[in-house]
Amino acid sequence: VTLRNSSARDFWPSVDASGSFQMPVSAGTYTAQVYSSDSNFGGVSLPAFSVTSGTYDLGKIYLTLNAEKIKGKVTDAKGIGVANVWVNANQYETGKYAQTKSASDGTYALSVSVGNWNVSVYPEPSSGYAYAGGAKSVNIPSGQTATLDFMLESLDAQVSGSIVDANGQIIPDAYGWVSTATYQSPTTSTPGTPASVSFGGSVEKGSFSFRLPPGTWNLAVYFPPDSKYAPPSAQSVTVASGETKRVVFSIKKNDAEIAGFFTDASGKVITDLDASRVKVYVSSRAGAWHNATIDASRGSFTALVSEGTWYVGAWVDAQTGYVSQAHDSEVKLASGERKSVNVALTKAGSFI
């Protein structure tokens, strides 16, 4: 149940086992939407009502059985049905949704309501299948049934590999993620999003292994924020059905440094900042991220990074009396190099 007042504030009372609910609210005008976790029933929209004081009883709210349906079959490339695959339908403009799992023969059936629905399938990661297509849209007229079928890809190829140092030795403290999704953003320092479905696996003690469909893939390594290792260049790999292809990534430790000071509009170093209210971050277009170490007493910061192009920015709590600049500074470093970049802060002398 969702209650919304005239100020667009929402309240979500819990419904107990008897179907009853109650919610303390302030006086005002409200609307109510009721949805059922059972997709066989449709949602109910109640007319606006006003609450002045005491208890306002909405009475009995009756759910109606949906006469509209979406059905179909989930199969592999050979047309064989795949069981236990989640099938989700969403009606974004109303917030309605329905979901089920495919039966033993791959068939499914969803009870929905009139309108436009977006339907997609989500195989379990351990199922050996993946769905590379996007959601399918369908308009359901009153009392009608639509049919949508989905074909899954078989994950019958495998990629295994290691993260090694310059001497070819596996790095036992390397942890992260290897993915076929290449996060690139050509115009900003912010990592982008993959254009299509991706496959990958975690890096544990310098090793990784995961299943994926046969084909040619671009593999990229990602390390967590503040990792002492820098992501290596992406590699392309072609793997056939039933094949396991080994890939080795050689990486280096962070041996370059970015350092600087916090300065005001006049260029004077700011030494009265609360270190818990300011952060300096250093990021790359490849998705690497480091938080700089701050020495508030000196008004300085340092960050260890690898060779390459980095972007230095800052976040400052306005309670400090300062605000940060609106853009990040680009810094290019060679291996073993140290560069200074100051972060300019503006005095916040106004209030909202």
Short mmCIF file of C-alpha atoms in Angstrom, two decimals:
data_model
loop_
_atom_site.label_atom_id
_atom_site.label_comp_id
_atom_site.label_asym_id
_atom_site.label_seq_id
_atom_site.Cartn_x
_atom_site.Cartn_y
_atom_site.Cartn_z
CA VAL A 1 0.00 0.00 0.00
CA THR A 2 1.30 3.46 -0.91
CA LEU A 3 -0.27 6.60 0.57
CA ARG A 4 0.71 9.93 -0.99
CA ASN A 5 -0.18 13.37 0.37
CA SER A 6 -0.62 16.62 -1.54
CA SER A 7 3.08 17.42 -1.02
CA ALA A 8 4.02 14.20 -2.87
CA ARG A 9 5.34 12.58 0.31
CA ASP A 10 4.83 8.82 0.34
CA PHE A 11 3.93 6.52 3.24
CA TRP A 12 4.17 2.72 3.07
CA PRO A 13 2.13 0.95 5.76
CA SER A 14 2.82 -2.76 6.31
CA VAL A 15 0.01 -5.19 5.52
CA ASP A 16 -0.38 -7.95 8.14
CA ALA A 17 -1.48 -11.57 7.64
CA SER A 18 -5.15 -10.60 7.94
CA GLY A 19 -4.85 -8.04 5.13
CA SER A 20 -5.16 -5.05 7.49
CA PHE A 21 -2.89 -2.01 7.63
CA GLN A 22 -2.60 1.26 9.50
CA MET A 23 -0.22 4.23 9.31
CA PRO A 24 0.13 7.38 11.45
CA VAL A 25 -0.09 10.43 9.18
CA SER A 26 -0.58 14.18 9.49
CA ALA A 27 -3.83 15.89 8.49
CA GLY A 28 -4.20 16.43 4.76
CA THR A 29 -5.43 15.05 1.46
CA TYR A 30 -4.17 11.66 0.31
CA THR A 31 -4.39 9.19 -2.55
CA ALA A 32 -3.80 5.45 -2.17
CA GLN A 33 -2.39 2.78 -4.47
CA VAL A 34 -2.65 -0.92 -3.63
CA TYR A 35 -0.51 -3.58 -5.32
CA SER A 36 -0.43 -7.33 -4.80
CA SER A 37 2.67 -9.50 -4.71
CA ASP A 38 0.47 -12.10 -6.46
CA SER A 39 0.56 -11.13 -10.14
CA ASN A 40 -2.85 -12.74 -10.70
CA PHE A 41 -4.38 -9.66 -9.06
CA GLY A 42 -4.36 -6.14 -10.46
CA GLY A 43 -3.59 -2.94 -8.59
CA VAL A 44 -6.23 -0.61 -7.17
CA SER A 45 -6.20 3.20 -7.18
CA LEU A 46 -8.42 4.83 -4.56
CA PRO A 47 -9.99 8.29 -5.00
CA ALA A 48 -8.44 11.17 -3.06
CA PHE A 49 -9.59 11.45 0.55
CA SER A 50 -9.00 13.96 3.36
CA VAL A 51 -7.85 13.17 6.88
CA THR A 52 -8.60 15.78 9.53
CA SER A 53 -8.19 14.04 12.89
CA GLY A 54 -8.65 10.65 14.52
CA THR A 55 -8.75 7.48 12.42
CA TYR A 56 -9.86 7.45 8.81
CA ASP A 57 -11.07 4.00 7.73
CA LEU A 58 -10.70 3.16 4.04
CA GLY A 59 -12.92 0.11 4.55
CA LYS A 60 -12.53 -3.05 2.51
CA ILE A 61 -10.39 -2.80 -0.61
CA TYR A 62 -11.15 -5.46 -3.22
CA LEU A 63 -8.47 -6.74 -5.59
CA THR A 64 -9.58 -7.90 -9.03
CA LEU A 65 -8.30 -10.88 -11.00
CA ASN A 66 -6.27 -9.89 -14.07
CA ALA A 67 -7.80 -11.17 -17.30
CA GLU A 68 -4.76 -10.07 -19.33
CA LYS A 69 -1.76 -12.38 -19.71
CA ILE A 70 1.75 -12.59 -21.12
CA LYS A 71 2.98 -16.08 -21.93
CA GLY A 72 5.80 -17.67 -23.87
CA LYS A 73 8.81 -19.96 -23.72
CA VAL A 74 12.45 -19.61 -22.66
CA THR A 75 14.76 -21.78 -24.81
CA ASP A 76 18.40 -22.29 -25.69
CA ALA A 77 19.78 -21.85 -29.20
CA LYS A 78 18.57 -25.36 -30.13
CA GLY A 79 15.00 -24.60 -29.09
CA ILE A 80 15.13 -26.71 -25.94
CA GLY A 81 13.20 -25.24 -23.02
CA VAL A 82 15.20 -23.89 -20.06
CA ALA A 83 13.67 -24.21 -16.60
CA ASN A 84 13.87 -21.93 -13.55
CA VAL A 85 14.62 -18.70 -15.40
CA TRP A 86 13.17 -15.54 -13.88
CA VAL A 87 10.72 -13.71 -16.17
CA ASN A 88 9.97 -10.14 -15.06
CA ALA A 89 7.38 -7.73 -16.45
CA ASN A 90 7.31 -4.04 -15.50
CA GLN A 91 4.89 -1.22 -16.20
CA TYR A 92 7.14 1.73 -15.41
CA GLU A 93 4.54 4.48 -15.63
CA THR A 94 2.41 2.89 -12.89
CA GLY A 95 5.03 0.98 -10.90
CA LYS A 96 3.22 -2.34 -11.47
CA TYR A 97 5.25 -5.49 -11.94
CA ALA A 98 4.81 -9.25 -12.29
CA GLN A 99 7.33 -12.06 -12.14
CA THR A 100 7.52 -15.82 -12.35
CA LYS A 101 9.97 -18.60 -13.19
CA SER A 102 9.88 -20.74 -16.32
CA ALA A 103 8.51 -24.27 -15.88
CA SER A 104 10.41 -27.51 -16.53
CA ASP A 105 9.68 -27.22 -20.28
CA GLY A 106 10.68 -23.53 -20.39
CA THR A 107 7.13 -22.16 -20.63
CA TYR A 108 5.88 -19.30 -18.46
CA ALA A 109 2.69 -17.32 -17.91
CA LEU A 110 2.23 -13.94 -16.24
CA SER A 111 -1.04 -12.32 -15.19
CA VAL A 112 -0.86 -8.59 -15.91
CA SER A 113 -3.21 -5.68 -16.59
CA VAL A 114 -4.10 -3.50 -19.57
CA GLY A 115 -1.29 -1.31 -20.95
CA ASN A 116 2.33 -1.31 -22.05
CA TRP A 117 4.67 -3.81 -20.41
CA ASN A 118 8.43 -4.36 -20.62
CA VAL A 119 9.42 -8.01 -20.24
CA SER A 120 12.86 -9.56 -19.79
CA VAL A 121 14.46 -12.76 -18.51
CA TYR A 122 17.20 -13.25 -15.91
CA PRO A 123 18.97 -16.63 -15.78
CA GLU A 124 20.74 -17.54 -12.55
CA PRO A 125 24.54 -17.02 -12.82
CA SER A 126 25.10 -20.71 -12.09
CA SER A 127 22.65 -21.91 -14.77
CA GLY A 128 25.17 -21.88 -17.62
CA TYR A 129 23.02 -19.50 -19.66
CA ALA A 130 22.83 -15.76 -20.27
CA TYR A 131 20.39 -13.44 -22.00
CA ALA A 132 22.04 -10.89 -24.28
CA GLY A 133 18.87 -9.26 -25.64
CA GLY A 134 17.13 -6.25 -24.21
CA ALA A 135 13.68 -6.06 -22.67
CA LYS A 136 10.76 -6.67 -25.03
CA SER A 137 7.83 -4.25 -25.06
CA VAL A 138 4.24 -5.30 -25.60
CA ASN A 139 0.85 -3.58 -25.37
CA ILE A 140 -1.90 -5.67 -23.76
CA PRO A 141 -5.52 -4.78 -24.68
CA SER A 142 -8.35 -5.60 -22.30
CA GLY A 143 -8.87 -9.33 -21.86
CA GLN A 144 -6.10 -10.27 -24.30
CA THR A 145 -3.00 -12.51 -24.09
CA ALA A 146 0.37 -11.69 -25.68
CA THR A 147 3.10 -14.21 -26.49
CA LEU A 148 6.79 -13.40 -26.05
CA ASP A 149 9.56 -15.99 -26.43
CA PHE A 150 13.16 -15.61 -25.27
CA MET A 151 16.31 -17.39 -26.46
CA LEU A 152 19.30 -17.72 -24.13
CA GLU A 153 22.99 -18.04 -24.95
CA SER A 154 24.90 -21.04 -23.65
CA LEU A 155 27.97 -20.25 -21.55
CA ASP A 156 29.96 -23.19 -22.90
CA ALA A 157 33.34 -21.44 -23.19
CA GLN A 158 35.68 -20.46 -20.38
CA VAL A 159 38.39 -17.89 -19.65
CA SER A 160 40.99 -18.48 -16.95
CA GLY A 161 44.04 -16.49 -16.08
CA SER A 162 46.37 -14.78 -13.67
CA ILE A 163 47.56 -11.37 -12.56
CA VAL A 164 51.38 -11.38 -12.60
CA ASP A 165 54.23 -9.00 -11.85
CA ALA A 166 57.05 -7.92 -14.20
CA ASN A 167 58.83 -11.23 -13.49
CA GLY A 168 55.80 -13.31 -14.45
CA GLN A 169 55.01 -14.33 -10.87
CA ILE A 170 51.37 -14.51 -9.74
CA ILE A 171 50.57 -11.67 -7.34
CA PRO A 172 48.90 -13.33 -4.31
CA ASP A 173 47.45 -10.10 -2.87
CA ALA A 174 45.76 -9.01 -6.11
CA TYR A 175 41.98 -8.91 -5.74
CA GLY A 176 39.46 -7.39 -8.10
CA TRP A 177 37.30 -8.23 -11.09
CA VAL A 178 37.82 -9.25 -14.72
CA SER A 179 35.00 -8.34 -17.09
CA THR A 180 34.11 -8.29 -20.77
CA ALA A 181 32.60 -4.85 -20.17
CA THR A 182 35.04 -2.05 -20.99
CA TYR A 183 34.11 1.03 -18.99
CA GLN A 184 35.22 3.99 -21.09
CA SER A 185 34.05 7.58 -21.09
CA PRO A 186 35.83 9.52 -23.85
CA THR A 187 34.94 13.03 -22.71
CA THR A 188 35.10 12.89 -18.91
CA SER A 189 37.08 11.26 -16.14
CA THR A 190 33.97 9.44 -14.94
CA PRO A 191 33.79 5.72 -15.84
CA GLY A 192 30.99 4.97 -18.28
CA THR A 193 28.66 2.01 -18.52
CA PRO A 194 28.87 -1.07 -20.74
CA ALA A 195 26.85 -1.00 -23.94
CA SER A 196 25.70 -4.61 -23.71
CA VAL A 197 25.48 -7.60 -21.40
CA SER A 198 28.82 -8.46 -19.81
CA PHE A 199 30.47 -11.54 -18.34
CA GLY A 200 33.18 -11.76 -15.75
CA GLY A 201 34.55 -13.17 -12.55
CA SER A 202 36.37 -12.13 -9.41
CA VAL A 203 40.14 -12.05 -9.04
CA GLU A 204 41.12 -14.05 -5.95
CA LYS A 205 44.79 -14.21 -4.91
CA GLY A 206 45.84 -13.21 -8.41
CA SER A 207 43.77 -15.79 -10.31
CA PHE A 208 40.38 -15.76 -12.07
CA SER A 209 38.10 -18.04 -14.08
CA PHE A 210 34.59 -17.61 -15.51
CA ARG A 211 32.26 -18.94 -18.20
CA LEU A 212 30.97 -16.98 -21.19
CA PRO A 213 29.54 -17.58 -24.68
CA PRO A 214 32.01 -18.42 -27.48
CA GLY A 215 33.29 -15.45 -29.45
CA THR A 216 35.79 -12.60 -29.36
CA TRP A 217 35.79 -10.55 -26.16
CA ASN A 218 37.62 -7.55 -24.78
CA LEU A 219 38.75 -8.32 -21.22
CA ALA A 220 39.48 -5.61 -18.68
CA VAL A 221 40.74 -5.82 -15.08
CA TYR A 222 39.31 -3.64 -12.32
CA PHE A 223 40.75 -3.20 -8.85
CA PRO A 224 38.90 -1.79 -5.82
CA PRO A 225 39.42 1.85 -4.72
CA ASP A 226 42.80 2.55 -3.12
CA SER A 227 44.33 -0.66 -4.50
CA LYS A 228 48.12 -0.53 -4.64
CA TYR A 229 47.94 -1.93 -8.17
CA ALA A 230 46.92 -0.14 -11.36
CA PRO A 231 44.60 -1.77 -13.91
CA PRO A 232 46.54 -3.12 -16.93
CA SER A 233 45.55 -2.54 -20.54
CA ALA A 234 42.56 -4.52 -21.80
CA GLN A 235 43.20 -7.66 -23.84
CA SER A 236 41.20 -9.22 -26.67
CA VAL A 237 40.56 -12.97 -26.52
CA THR A 238 38.80 -15.35 -28.90
CA VAL A 239 37.40 -18.54 -27.38
CA ALA A 240 35.53 -21.36 -29.13
CA SER A 241 32.64 -23.49 -27.87
CA GLY A 242 33.93 -25.99 -25.32
CA GLU A 243 37.34 -24.26 -25.14
CA THR A 244 39.14 -22.81 -22.12
CA LYS A 245 41.45 -19.91 -23.01
CA ARG A 246 44.16 -18.71 -20.62
CA VAL A 247 44.90 -14.98 -20.30
CA VAL A 248 47.73 -13.37 -18.32
CA PHE A 249 47.69 -9.72 -17.22
CA SER A 250 50.99 -8.12 -16.18
CA ILE A 251 50.67 -5.19 -13.78
CA LYS A 252 52.84 -2.75 -11.90
CA LYS A 253 52.60 -1.27 -8.42
CA ASN A 254 51.71 2.37 -7.91
CA ASP A 255 55.11 4.08 -8.03
CA ALA A 256 54.12 7.64 -8.95
CA GLU A 257 52.78 10.32 -6.62
CA ILE A 258 50.42 13.27 -6.79
CA ALA A 259 50.77 15.81 -3.98
CA GLY A 260 49.51 19.29 -3.29
CA PHE A 261 47.97 21.82 -0.95
CA PHE A 262 44.54 23.30 -0.30
CA THR A 263 44.65 26.96 -1.27
CA ASP A 264 42.24 29.89 -1.08
CA ALA A 265 41.51 32.52 -3.75
CA SER A 266 44.74 34.35 -2.95
CA GLY A 267 46.85 31.19 -3.21
CA LYS A 268 47.39 30.95 0.55
CA VAL A 269 47.50 27.43 2.01
CA ILE A 270 44.43 26.58 4.11
CA THR A 271 45.40 24.87 7.37
CA ASP A 272 42.17 25.11 9.39
CA LEU A 273 40.20 22.36 7.60
CA ASP A 274 38.61 19.45 9.44
CA ALA A 275 40.09 16.36 7.71
CA SER A 276 36.84 14.44 8.25
CA ARG A 277 34.96 17.01 6.17
CA VAL A 278 37.16 17.09 3.08
CA LYS A 279 38.24 14.43 0.57
CA VAL A 280 40.60 14.48 -2.39
CA TYR A 281 40.01 11.77 -4.97
CA VAL A 282 42.19 10.71 -7.90
CA SER A 283 40.51 8.77 -10.72
CA SER A 284 41.27 7.47 -14.20
CA ARG A 285 39.15 6.83 -17.26
CA ALA A 286 39.94 3.13 -16.88
CA GLY A 287 37.93 3.04 -13.65
CA ALA A 288 40.75 3.25 -11.07
CA TRP A 289 40.06 5.32 -7.95
CA HIS A 290 42.25 6.48 -5.06
CA ASN A 291 41.48 8.60 -2.00
CA ALA A 292 44.37 10.86 -1.09
CA THR A 293 45.89 10.97 2.39
CA ILE A 294 45.20 14.38 3.97
CA ASP A 295 47.37 16.23 6.50
CA ALA A 296 45.01 18.94 7.75
CA SER A 297 47.67 20.59 9.92
CA ARG A 298 49.78 21.31 6.82
CA GLY A 299 46.82 21.76 4.48
CA SER A 300 48.31 19.10 2.19
CA PHE A 301 47.43 15.78 0.53
CA THR A 302 49.27 12.92 -1.20
CA ALA A 303 48.17 9.99 -3.36
CA LEU A 304 50.17 7.07 -4.76
CA VAL A 305 49.20 6.20 -8.36
CA SER A 306 50.63 4.48 -11.41
CA GLU A 307 51.94 6.06 -14.58
CA GLY A 308 49.26 7.48 -16.85
CA THR A 309 46.61 10.21 -16.91
CA TRP A 310 44.75 10.98 -13.70
CA TYR A 311 42.08 13.43 -12.60
CA VAL A 312 42.28 15.18 -9.23
CA GLY A 313 39.13 16.51 -7.60
CA ALA A 314 37.85 17.35 -4.15
CA TRP A 315 34.72 17.11 -2.06
CA VAL A 316 34.30 19.62 0.76
CA ASP A 317 31.53 19.80 3.35
CA ALA A 318 30.08 23.32 3.18
CA GLN A 319 30.13 23.38 7.00
CA THR A 320 33.89 23.97 6.70
CA GLY A 321 33.18 27.40 5.21
CA TYR A 322 34.59 26.42 1.80
CA VAL A 323 33.35 24.92 -1.45
CA SER A 324 35.38 23.04 -4.06
CA GLN A 325 35.98 23.90 -7.70
CA ALA A 326 33.53 22.52 -10.24
CA HIS A 327 36.04 20.55 -12.34
CA ASP A 328 38.82 18.01 -11.87
CA SER A 329 42.45 18.73 -12.77
CA GLU A 330 44.19 16.50 -15.31
CA VAL A 331 47.64 15.19 -14.37
CA LYS A 332 49.94 13.04 -16.56
CA LEU A 333 52.70 11.09 -14.84
CA ALA A 334 55.52 8.79 -15.89
CA SER A 335 56.64 5.82 -13.82
CA GLY A 336 58.34 7.00 -10.62
CA GLU A 337 57.39 10.64 -11.21
CA ARG A 338 56.01 13.04 -8.58
CA LYS A 339 53.85 16.03 -9.51
CA SER A 340 52.29 18.81 -7.47
CA VAL A 341 48.69 19.91 -7.98
CA ASN A 342 46.99 22.31 -5.63
CA VAL A 343 43.26 22.16 -4.92
CA ALA A 344 41.72 25.63 -4.89
CA LEU A 345 38.80 26.18 -2.52
CA THR A 346 36.40 29.10 -2.53
CA LYS A 347 35.29 30.77 0.68
CA ALA A 348 31.57 30.14 1.26
CA GLY A 349 30.30 33.45 2.60
CA SER A 350 26.63 33.14 1.67
CA PHE A 351 23.73 31.08 2.96
CA ILE A 352 20.66 29.35 1.53
#
